[in-house]
């Protein structure tokens, strides 16, 4: 544990442009920082909800918009690092915090006193004389609160909160399982025959990946997009391309600690329960309400239009790739692991 005085997440940032002091932030800083920030945020929410004055835009909506600055600052840094520069220690913190952050979201959006004030303002929004921006903010907050369970009550709301916390755990685990498979995979290339076709920049990256993993005198292809994509694009070794492609497209689908199949099934079941708690027939209906498409029918129509055109374009491209293969004396049927490789050959020939 670190004290507030020594925790850089809880101190003013003296860095250029007010950026996070990444060089001073460690994984162990996040749990105490979130605990302090959540307590401060909930105190602000309680103060807004318990005011004696009737709700107004300024004392409720604007106050809510101003609240939680410390919390959202810590949250922003945390998610930035978790997605861009993670580590085993940070992943452990991420697993620990996932249900706690969901619980904090539940405490905010299911705060009955706060929602009553927002709901009262929303009901008479026409008469408040709000600017377009103010009205939009009011409507956005009201929509978000309803969408997060504010209108659900009693035992149903308690169950909804449990569902959201469990979903936070599961989605975190799902992402970490995929990342674990990406990190664990190693296609070791030891001689020139296995490196055939790879340009210098891919070889340099693969050699660095090997060095980072303690594999001397070799090159390593991982499932990091910056390595796997150029490998599939340039490698002359069709057998190795297939091996790498199959590993890339089956991340999280293997028996063991990183198997996502059961995780995905539970996520789907809980999302269905989440949607039905709001009166929707399925999660797709719930998810699409706040999108440009709006409905499954609209999505289906768009995909139908795209699919027809895409099939024609893909067939045209497949013919070009197959023709190139035949011109090289290769009679094999093009497969998924061949696509990027021959597309690059066609690109060079044409352009």
Short mmCIF file of C-alpha atoms in Angstrom, two decimals:
data_model
loop_
_atom_site.label_atom_id
_atom_site.label_comp_id
_atom_site.label_asym_id
_atom_site.label_seq_id
_atom_site.Cartn_x
_atom_site.Cartn_y
_atom_site.Cartn_z
CA UNK A 1 0.00 0.00 0.00
CA UNK A 2 1.09 3.55 -0.68
CA UNK A 3 0.04 6.69 1.13
CA UNK A 4 -1.78 9.53 -0.59
CA UNK A 5 1.31 11.70 -0.13
CA UNK A 6 3.49 9.28 -2.11
CA UNK A 7 0.95 8.13 -4.68
CA UNK A 8 1.53 10.03 -7.94
CA UNK A 9 -2.04 9.33 -9.08
CA UNK A 10 -3.39 11.35 -6.16
CA UNK A 11 -0.98 14.27 -6.45
CA UNK A 12 -1.05 17.29 -8.79
CA UNK A 13 0.82 16.50 -11.98
CA UNK A 14 3.78 18.79 -12.62
CA UNK A 15 4.60 17.21 -15.99
CA UNK A 16 4.61 19.09 -19.31
CA UNK A 17 1.07 19.73 -20.57
CA UNK A 18 -0.35 18.09 -17.45
CA UNK A 19 0.29 14.60 -18.81
CA UNK A 20 0.37 11.65 -16.40
CA UNK A 21 3.79 11.07 -14.79
CA UNK A 22 4.08 7.60 -16.30
CA UNK A 23 7.65 7.12 -15.08
CA UNK A 24 6.47 7.37 -11.47
CA UNK A 25 3.28 5.28 -11.72
CA UNK A 26 3.40 1.64 -10.63
CA UNK A 27 0.74 -1.07 -10.62
CA UNK A 28 0.43 -0.95 -6.84
CA UNK A 29 -0.63 2.70 -6.96
CA UNK A 30 -3.97 2.00 -8.62
CA UNK A 31 -5.98 0.18 -5.95
CA UNK A 32 -5.43 2.82 -3.21
CA UNK A 33 -5.88 5.60 -5.77
CA UNK A 34 -9.21 4.20 -6.90
CA UNK A 35 -10.35 3.71 -3.32
CA UNK A 36 -9.64 7.34 -2.51
CA UNK A 37 -11.09 8.63 -5.78
CA UNK A 38 -14.26 6.54 -5.49
CA UNK A 39 -14.88 7.74 -1.96
CA UNK A 40 -14.47 11.36 -3.04
CA UNK A 41 -16.73 10.84 -6.06
CA UNK A 42 -19.52 9.22 -4.05
CA UNK A 43 -19.31 12.01 -1.48
CA UNK A 44 -19.87 14.50 -4.30
CA UNK A 45 -22.84 12.47 -5.58
CA UNK A 46 -24.38 12.24 -2.12
CA UNK A 47 -24.01 16.00 -1.71
CA UNK A 48 -25.78 16.67 -5.01
CA UNK A 49 -28.61 14.26 -4.18
CA UNK A 50 -29.18 15.48 -0.62
CA UNK A 51 -29.49 19.21 -1.37
CA UNK A 52 -32.49 20.97 0.16
CA UNK A 53 -32.91 23.17 -2.92
CA UNK A 54 -35.19 21.91 -5.70
CA UNK A 55 -33.32 20.41 -8.65
CA UNK A 56 -32.06 22.80 -11.28
CA UNK A 57 -29.73 22.38 -14.21
CA UNK A 58 -26.90 24.08 -12.34
CA UNK A 59 -27.18 22.33 -8.97
CA UNK A 60 -27.83 18.86 -10.41
CA UNK A 61 -26.76 18.35 -14.05
CA UNK A 62 -23.84 20.78 -14.13
CA UNK A 63 -22.75 19.62 -10.68
CA UNK A 64 -22.87 16.01 -11.81
CA UNK A 65 -20.87 16.89 -14.91
CA UNK A 66 -18.18 18.48 -12.71
CA UNK A 67 -18.03 15.60 -10.25
CA UNK A 68 -15.58 12.74 -10.21
CA UNK A 69 -12.63 14.55 -11.79
CA UNK A 70 -10.09 12.63 -9.69
CA UNK A 71 -11.83 9.33 -10.33
CA UNK A 72 -11.98 9.80 -14.10
CA UNK A 73 -8.36 10.97 -14.14
CA UNK A 74 -7.19 7.79 -12.40
CA UNK A 75 -9.48 5.66 -14.57
CA UNK A 76 -8.12 7.21 -17.76
CA UNK A 77 -4.51 6.46 -16.84
CA UNK A 78 -5.38 2.95 -15.74
CA UNK A 79 -7.17 1.93 -18.93
CA UNK A 80 -4.48 3.60 -21.03
CA UNK A 81 -1.73 1.55 -19.44
CA UNK A 82 -3.78 -1.66 -19.29
CA UNK A 83 -4.38 -1.51 -23.03
CA UNK A 84 -1.02 -0.19 -24.23
CA UNK A 85 1.70 -1.24 -21.75
CA UNK A 86 0.34 -4.01 -19.60
CA UNK A 87 2.29 -6.34 -17.33
CA UNK A 88 1.50 -9.35 -15.13
CA UNK A 89 1.27 -7.03 -12.13
CA UNK A 90 -1.07 -4.64 -13.93
CA UNK A 91 -3.21 -7.53 -15.20
CA UNK A 92 -3.59 -8.78 -11.63
CA UNK A 93 -4.73 -5.31 -10.59
CA UNK A 94 -7.09 -5.22 -13.56
CA UNK A 95 -8.73 -8.48 -12.45
CA UNK A 96 -9.02 -7.22 -8.89
CA UNK A 97 -10.49 -3.89 -9.92
CA UNK A 98 -12.94 -5.02 -12.62
CA UNK A 99 -15.86 -5.83 -10.27
CA UNK A 100 -15.01 -2.87 -8.01
CA UNK A 101 -15.16 -0.40 -10.89
CA UNK A 102 -18.45 -1.92 -12.01
CA UNK A 103 -19.77 -1.62 -8.45
CA UNK A 104 -18.80 2.05 -8.43
CA UNK A 105 -20.66 2.57 -11.70
CA UNK A 106 -23.69 0.84 -10.16
CA UNK A 107 -23.50 3.08 -7.10
CA UNK A 108 -23.53 6.14 -9.34
CA UNK A 109 -26.19 5.18 -11.86
CA UNK A 110 -28.47 3.48 -9.34
CA UNK A 111 -28.29 6.31 -6.82
CA UNK A 112 -31.98 6.80 -6.18
CA UNK A 113 -31.79 10.33 -4.80
CA UNK A 114 -29.66 11.57 -7.68
CA UNK A 115 -31.82 9.92 -10.31
CA UNK A 116 -34.98 11.39 -8.81
CA UNK A 117 -33.55 14.86 -9.36
CA UNK A 118 -32.44 14.06 -12.90
CA UNK A 119 -35.79 12.45 -13.69
CA UNK A 120 -37.71 15.46 -12.37
CA UNK A 121 -35.66 17.83 -14.54
CA UNK A 122 -36.07 15.56 -17.57
CA UNK A 123 -39.84 15.49 -17.14
CA UNK A 124 -40.06 19.28 -17.43
CA UNK A 125 -37.13 19.88 -19.76
CA UNK A 126 -39.35 21.78 -22.21
CA UNK A 127 -40.05 24.45 -19.61
CA UNK A 128 -36.53 24.93 -18.27
CA UNK A 129 -35.33 27.35 -20.93
CA UNK A 130 -32.21 25.31 -21.57
CA UNK A 131 -29.73 25.96 -24.36
CA UNK A 132 -29.39 23.14 -26.93
CA UNK A 133 -26.16 22.05 -25.27
CA UNK A 134 -27.69 22.01 -21.79
CA UNK A 135 -30.72 20.08 -22.97
CA UNK A 136 -28.52 17.55 -24.73
CA UNK A 137 -26.50 17.01 -21.54
CA UNK A 138 -29.66 16.54 -19.47
CA UNK A 139 -31.10 14.07 -21.96
CA UNK A 140 -27.79 12.21 -22.20
CA UNK A 141 -27.48 11.83 -18.44
CA UNK A 142 -31.09 10.69 -18.13
CA UNK A 143 -30.66 8.14 -20.93
CA UNK A 144 -27.44 6.79 -19.39
CA UNK A 145 -29.00 6.42 -15.94
CA UNK A 146 -32.04 4.58 -17.29
CA UNK A 147 -29.82 2.39 -19.46
CA UNK A 148 -27.70 1.47 -16.43
CA UNK A 149 -30.65 0.33 -14.31
CA UNK A 150 -31.89 3.44 -12.50
CA UNK A 151 -35.56 2.58 -13.21
CA UNK A 152 -35.17 -1.00 -12.02
CA UNK A 153 -36.02 -1.40 -8.35
CA UNK A 154 -35.81 -3.78 -5.43
CA UNK A 155 -34.40 -7.26 -5.81
CA UNK A 156 -34.34 -6.88 -9.61
CA UNK A 157 -31.96 -3.94 -9.31
CA UNK A 158 -29.73 -5.86 -6.91
CA UNK A 159 -29.58 -8.72 -9.41
CA UNK A 160 -28.86 -6.28 -12.22
CA UNK A 161 -25.93 -4.87 -10.25
CA UNK A 162 -24.58 -8.40 -9.74
CA UNK A 163 -24.88 -9.09 -13.48
CA UNK A 164 -22.93 -5.95 -14.36
CA UNK A 165 -20.16 -6.73 -11.88
CA UNK A 166 -19.88 -10.29 -13.16
CA UNK A 167 -19.80 -9.06 -16.77
CA UNK A 168 -16.94 -6.73 -15.84
CA UNK A 169 -14.98 -9.71 -14.47
CA UNK A 170 -15.72 -11.88 -17.49
CA UNK A 171 -14.91 -9.31 -20.17
CA UNK A 172 -11.64 -8.54 -18.39
CA UNK A 173 -10.79 -12.23 -18.28
CA UNK A 174 -11.75 -12.65 -21.94
CA UNK A 175 -9.37 -9.91 -23.05
CA UNK A 176 -6.56 -11.16 -20.85
CA UNK A 177 -6.97 -14.71 -22.17
CA UNK A 178 -6.61 -13.49 -25.75
CA UNK A 179 -3.56 -11.46 -24.76
CA UNK A 180 -2.06 -14.46 -22.97
CA UNK A 181 -2.36 -16.60 -26.09
CA UNK A 182 -0.84 -13.80 -28.15
CA UNK A 183 2.09 -13.48 -25.76
CA UNK A 184 2.70 -17.20 -25.37
CA UNK A 185 2.80 -18.12 -29.05
CA UNK A 186 6.25 -18.36 -30.63
CA UNK A 187 7.02 -19.34 -34.18
CA UNK A 188 10.81 -19.73 -34.03
CA UNK A 189 12.66 -19.21 -37.32
CA UNK A 190 16.23 -20.49 -37.21
CA UNK A 191 17.55 -20.52 -40.76
CA UNK A 192 17.35 -18.66 -44.05
CA UNK A 193 14.87 -21.15 -45.51
CA UNK A 194 12.39 -20.29 -42.76
CA UNK A 195 13.02 -16.56 -43.21
CA UNK A 196 12.50 -16.67 -46.99
CA UNK A 197 10.65 -13.64 -48.33
CA UNK A 198 10.78 -11.60 -45.15
CA UNK A 199 12.07 -8.04 -45.66
CA UNK A 200 14.66 -6.50 -43.37
CA UNK A 201 12.17 -4.64 -41.17
CA UNK A 202 10.26 -7.85 -40.38
CA UNK A 203 13.51 -9.72 -39.68
CA UNK A 204 14.66 -6.97 -37.33
CA UNK A 205 11.39 -7.05 -35.38
CA UNK A 206 11.45 -10.86 -35.22
CA UNK A 207 15.05 -10.87 -33.99
CA UNK A 208 14.15 -8.37 -31.29
CA UNK A 209 11.19 -10.55 -30.27
CA UNK A 210 13.55 -13.52 -29.97
CA UNK A 211 16.03 -11.53 -27.87
CA UNK A 212 13.24 -10.37 -25.53
CA UNK A 213 12.28 -14.02 -25.00
CA UNK A 214 15.84 -15.21 -24.41
CA UNK A 215 16.09 -17.22 -27.63
CA UNK A 216 19.59 -16.74 -29.09
CA UNK A 217 20.49 -16.89 -32.78
CA UNK A 218 16.89 -16.97 -33.95
CA UNK A 219 13.91 -14.93 -35.07
CA UNK A 220 10.50 -15.20 -33.42
CA UNK A 221 7.07 -14.44 -34.85
CA UNK A 222 4.47 -13.68 -32.20
CA UNK A 223 0.75 -13.04 -32.58
CA UNK A 224 1.26 -9.33 -32.09
CA UNK A 225 -0.37 -7.64 -35.09
CA UNK A 226 2.85 -5.78 -35.85
CA UNK A 227 4.56 -9.15 -36.46
CA UNK A 228 1.88 -11.58 -37.61
CA UNK A 229 0.45 -9.35 -40.34
CA UNK A 230 3.77 -8.64 -42.13
CA UNK A 231 4.74 -12.29 -41.71
CA UNK A 232 1.54 -13.42 -43.47
CA UNK A 233 2.15 -10.76 -46.11
CA UNK A 234 5.76 -11.55 -47.00
CA UNK A 235 6.74 -15.07 -45.91
CA UNK A 236 7.42 -17.43 -48.81
CA UNK A 237 6.86 -20.42 -46.53
CA UNK A 238 3.24 -21.45 -47.07
CA UNK A 239 3.40 -24.11 -44.35
CA UNK A 240 4.57 -21.57 -41.79
CA UNK A 241 1.98 -19.04 -42.91
CA UNK A 242 -0.75 -21.61 -42.32
CA UNK A 243 0.64 -22.48 -38.90
CA UNK A 244 0.79 -18.83 -37.85
CA UNK A 245 -2.63 -17.99 -39.31
CA UNK A 246 -4.33 -20.87 -37.49
CA UNK A 247 -2.76 -19.80 -34.21
CA UNK A 248 -3.81 -16.18 -34.79
CA UNK A 249 -7.43 -16.99 -35.56
CA UNK A 250 -7.87 -19.44 -32.67
CA UNK A 251 -6.68 -17.27 -29.79
CA UNK A 252 -8.62 -18.13 -26.65
CA UNK A 253 -10.06 -21.33 -28.16
CA UNK A 254 -7.75 -23.90 -26.62
CA UNK A 255 -8.15 -26.10 -23.55
CA UNK A 256 -6.43 -24.77 -20.46
CA UNK A 257 -6.29 -21.66 -18.34
CA UNK A 258 -6.82 -19.28 -21.28
CA UNK A 259 -9.85 -21.01 -22.81
CA UNK A 260 -12.47 -18.36 -23.61
CA UNK A 261 -15.26 -20.65 -24.77
CA UNK A 262 -16.98 -21.02 -21.39
CA UNK A 263 -16.30 -17.33 -20.67
CA UNK A 264 -18.01 -16.33 -23.92
CA UNK A 265 -21.05 -18.49 -23.18
CA UNK A 266 -21.51 -16.90 -19.76
CA UNK A 267 -21.05 -13.40 -21.21
CA UNK A 268 -23.77 -14.10 -23.78
CA UNK A 269 -26.15 -15.44 -21.13
CA UNK A 270 -25.62 -12.45 -18.84
CA UNK A 271 -25.97 -9.94 -21.67
CA UNK A 272 -29.26 -11.57 -22.57
CA UNK A 273 -30.38 -11.20 -18.94
CA UNK A 274 -29.20 -7.58 -18.96
CA UNK A 275 -31.24 -6.81 -22.07
CA UNK A 276 -34.38 -8.51 -20.76
CA UNK A 277 -34.16 -6.53 -17.53
CA UNK A 278 -34.69 -3.44 -19.70
CA UNK A 279 -37.57 -5.03 -21.61
CA UNK A 280 -35.66 -5.94 -24.78
CA UNK A 281 -36.01 -9.29 -26.50
CA UNK A 282 -32.27 -9.73 -26.90
CA UNK A 283 -28.96 -7.97 -26.32
CA UNK A 284 -28.74 -6.81 -29.94
CA UNK A 285 -31.91 -4.75 -29.49
CA UNK A 286 -30.53 -3.24 -26.29
CA UNK A 287 -27.10 -2.48 -27.78
CA UNK A 288 -28.48 -0.85 -30.94
CA UNK A 289 -30.76 1.68 -29.27
CA UNK A 290 -27.92 4.16 -28.79
CA UNK A 291 -26.48 3.79 -32.29
CA UNK A 292 -27.05 5.30 -35.71
CA UNK A 293 -28.59 2.06 -37.00
CA UNK A 294 -31.10 1.82 -34.17
CA UNK A 295 -32.61 -1.57 -35.01
CA UNK A 296 -31.65 -5.07 -36.08
CA UNK A 297 -33.68 -4.59 -39.27
CA UNK A 298 -31.58 -1.57 -40.28
CA UNK A 299 -28.37 -3.46 -39.55
CA UNK A 300 -29.57 -6.44 -41.57
CA UNK A 301 -30.43 -4.25 -44.53
CA UNK A 302 -27.04 -2.55 -44.47
CA UNK A 303 -25.16 -5.83 -44.14
CA UNK A 304 -27.22 -7.28 -46.98
CA UNK A 305 -26.25 -4.41 -49.25
CA UNK A 306 -22.58 -4.60 -48.24
CA UNK A 307 -22.50 -8.39 -48.51
CA UNK A 308 -23.69 -8.42 -52.11
CA UNK A 309 -21.09 -5.88 -53.19
CA UNK A 310 -18.37 -7.39 -51.03
CA UNK A 311 -18.87 -10.88 -52.48
CA UNK A 312 -18.44 -9.55 -55.99
CA UNK A 313 -15.32 -7.63 -55.01
CA UNK A 314 -13.84 -10.62 -53.19
CA UNK A 315 -14.46 -12.92 -56.12
CA UNK A 316 -12.74 -10.45 -58.43
CA UNK A 317 -9.77 -10.27 -56.09
CA UNK A 318 -9.69 -14.04 -55.64
CA UNK A 319 -9.55 -14.48 -59.41
CA UNK A 320 -6.59 -12.10 -59.62
CA UNK A 321 -4.76 -13.93 -56.84
CA UNK A 322 -5.50 -17.32 -58.35
CA UNK A 323 -4.29 -16.13 -61.77
CA UNK A 324 -1.03 -14.96 -60.22
CA UNK A 325 -0.55 -18.32 -58.52
CA UNK A 326 -1.07 -20.12 -61.82
CA UNK A 327 1.33 -17.77 -63.62
CA UNK A 328 3.96 -18.82 -61.07
CA UNK A 329 3.31 -22.48 -61.85
CA UNK A 330 1.39 -23.03 -58.62
CA UNK A 331 -1.82 -25.03 -58.92
CA UNK A 332 -2.92 -24.91 -55.27
CA UNK A 333 -6.29 -23.49 -54.26
CA UNK A 334 -5.87 -20.17 -52.48
CA UNK A 335 -6.53 -20.34 -48.73
CA UNK A 336 -6.95 -17.74 -46.01
CA UNK A 337 -3.26 -17.85 -45.10
CA UNK A 338 -2.35 -17.16 -48.73
CA UNK A 339 -4.49 -14.05 -49.17
CA UNK A 340 -2.22 -11.33 -47.83
CA UNK A 341 0.83 -12.91 -49.44
CA UNK A 342 -0.56 -13.01 -52.97
CA UNK A 343 -2.41 -9.71 -52.57
CA UNK A 344 0.99 -8.12 -51.98
CA UNK A 345 2.34 -9.78 -55.13
CA UNK A 346 -0.61 -8.47 -57.16
CA UNK A 347 -0.16 -5.00 -55.67
CA UNK A 348 3.48 -4.94 -56.72
CA UNK A 349 2.70 -6.23 -60.20
CA UNK A 350 -0.04 -3.69 -60.79
CA UNK A 351 1.29 -0.60 -59.09
#
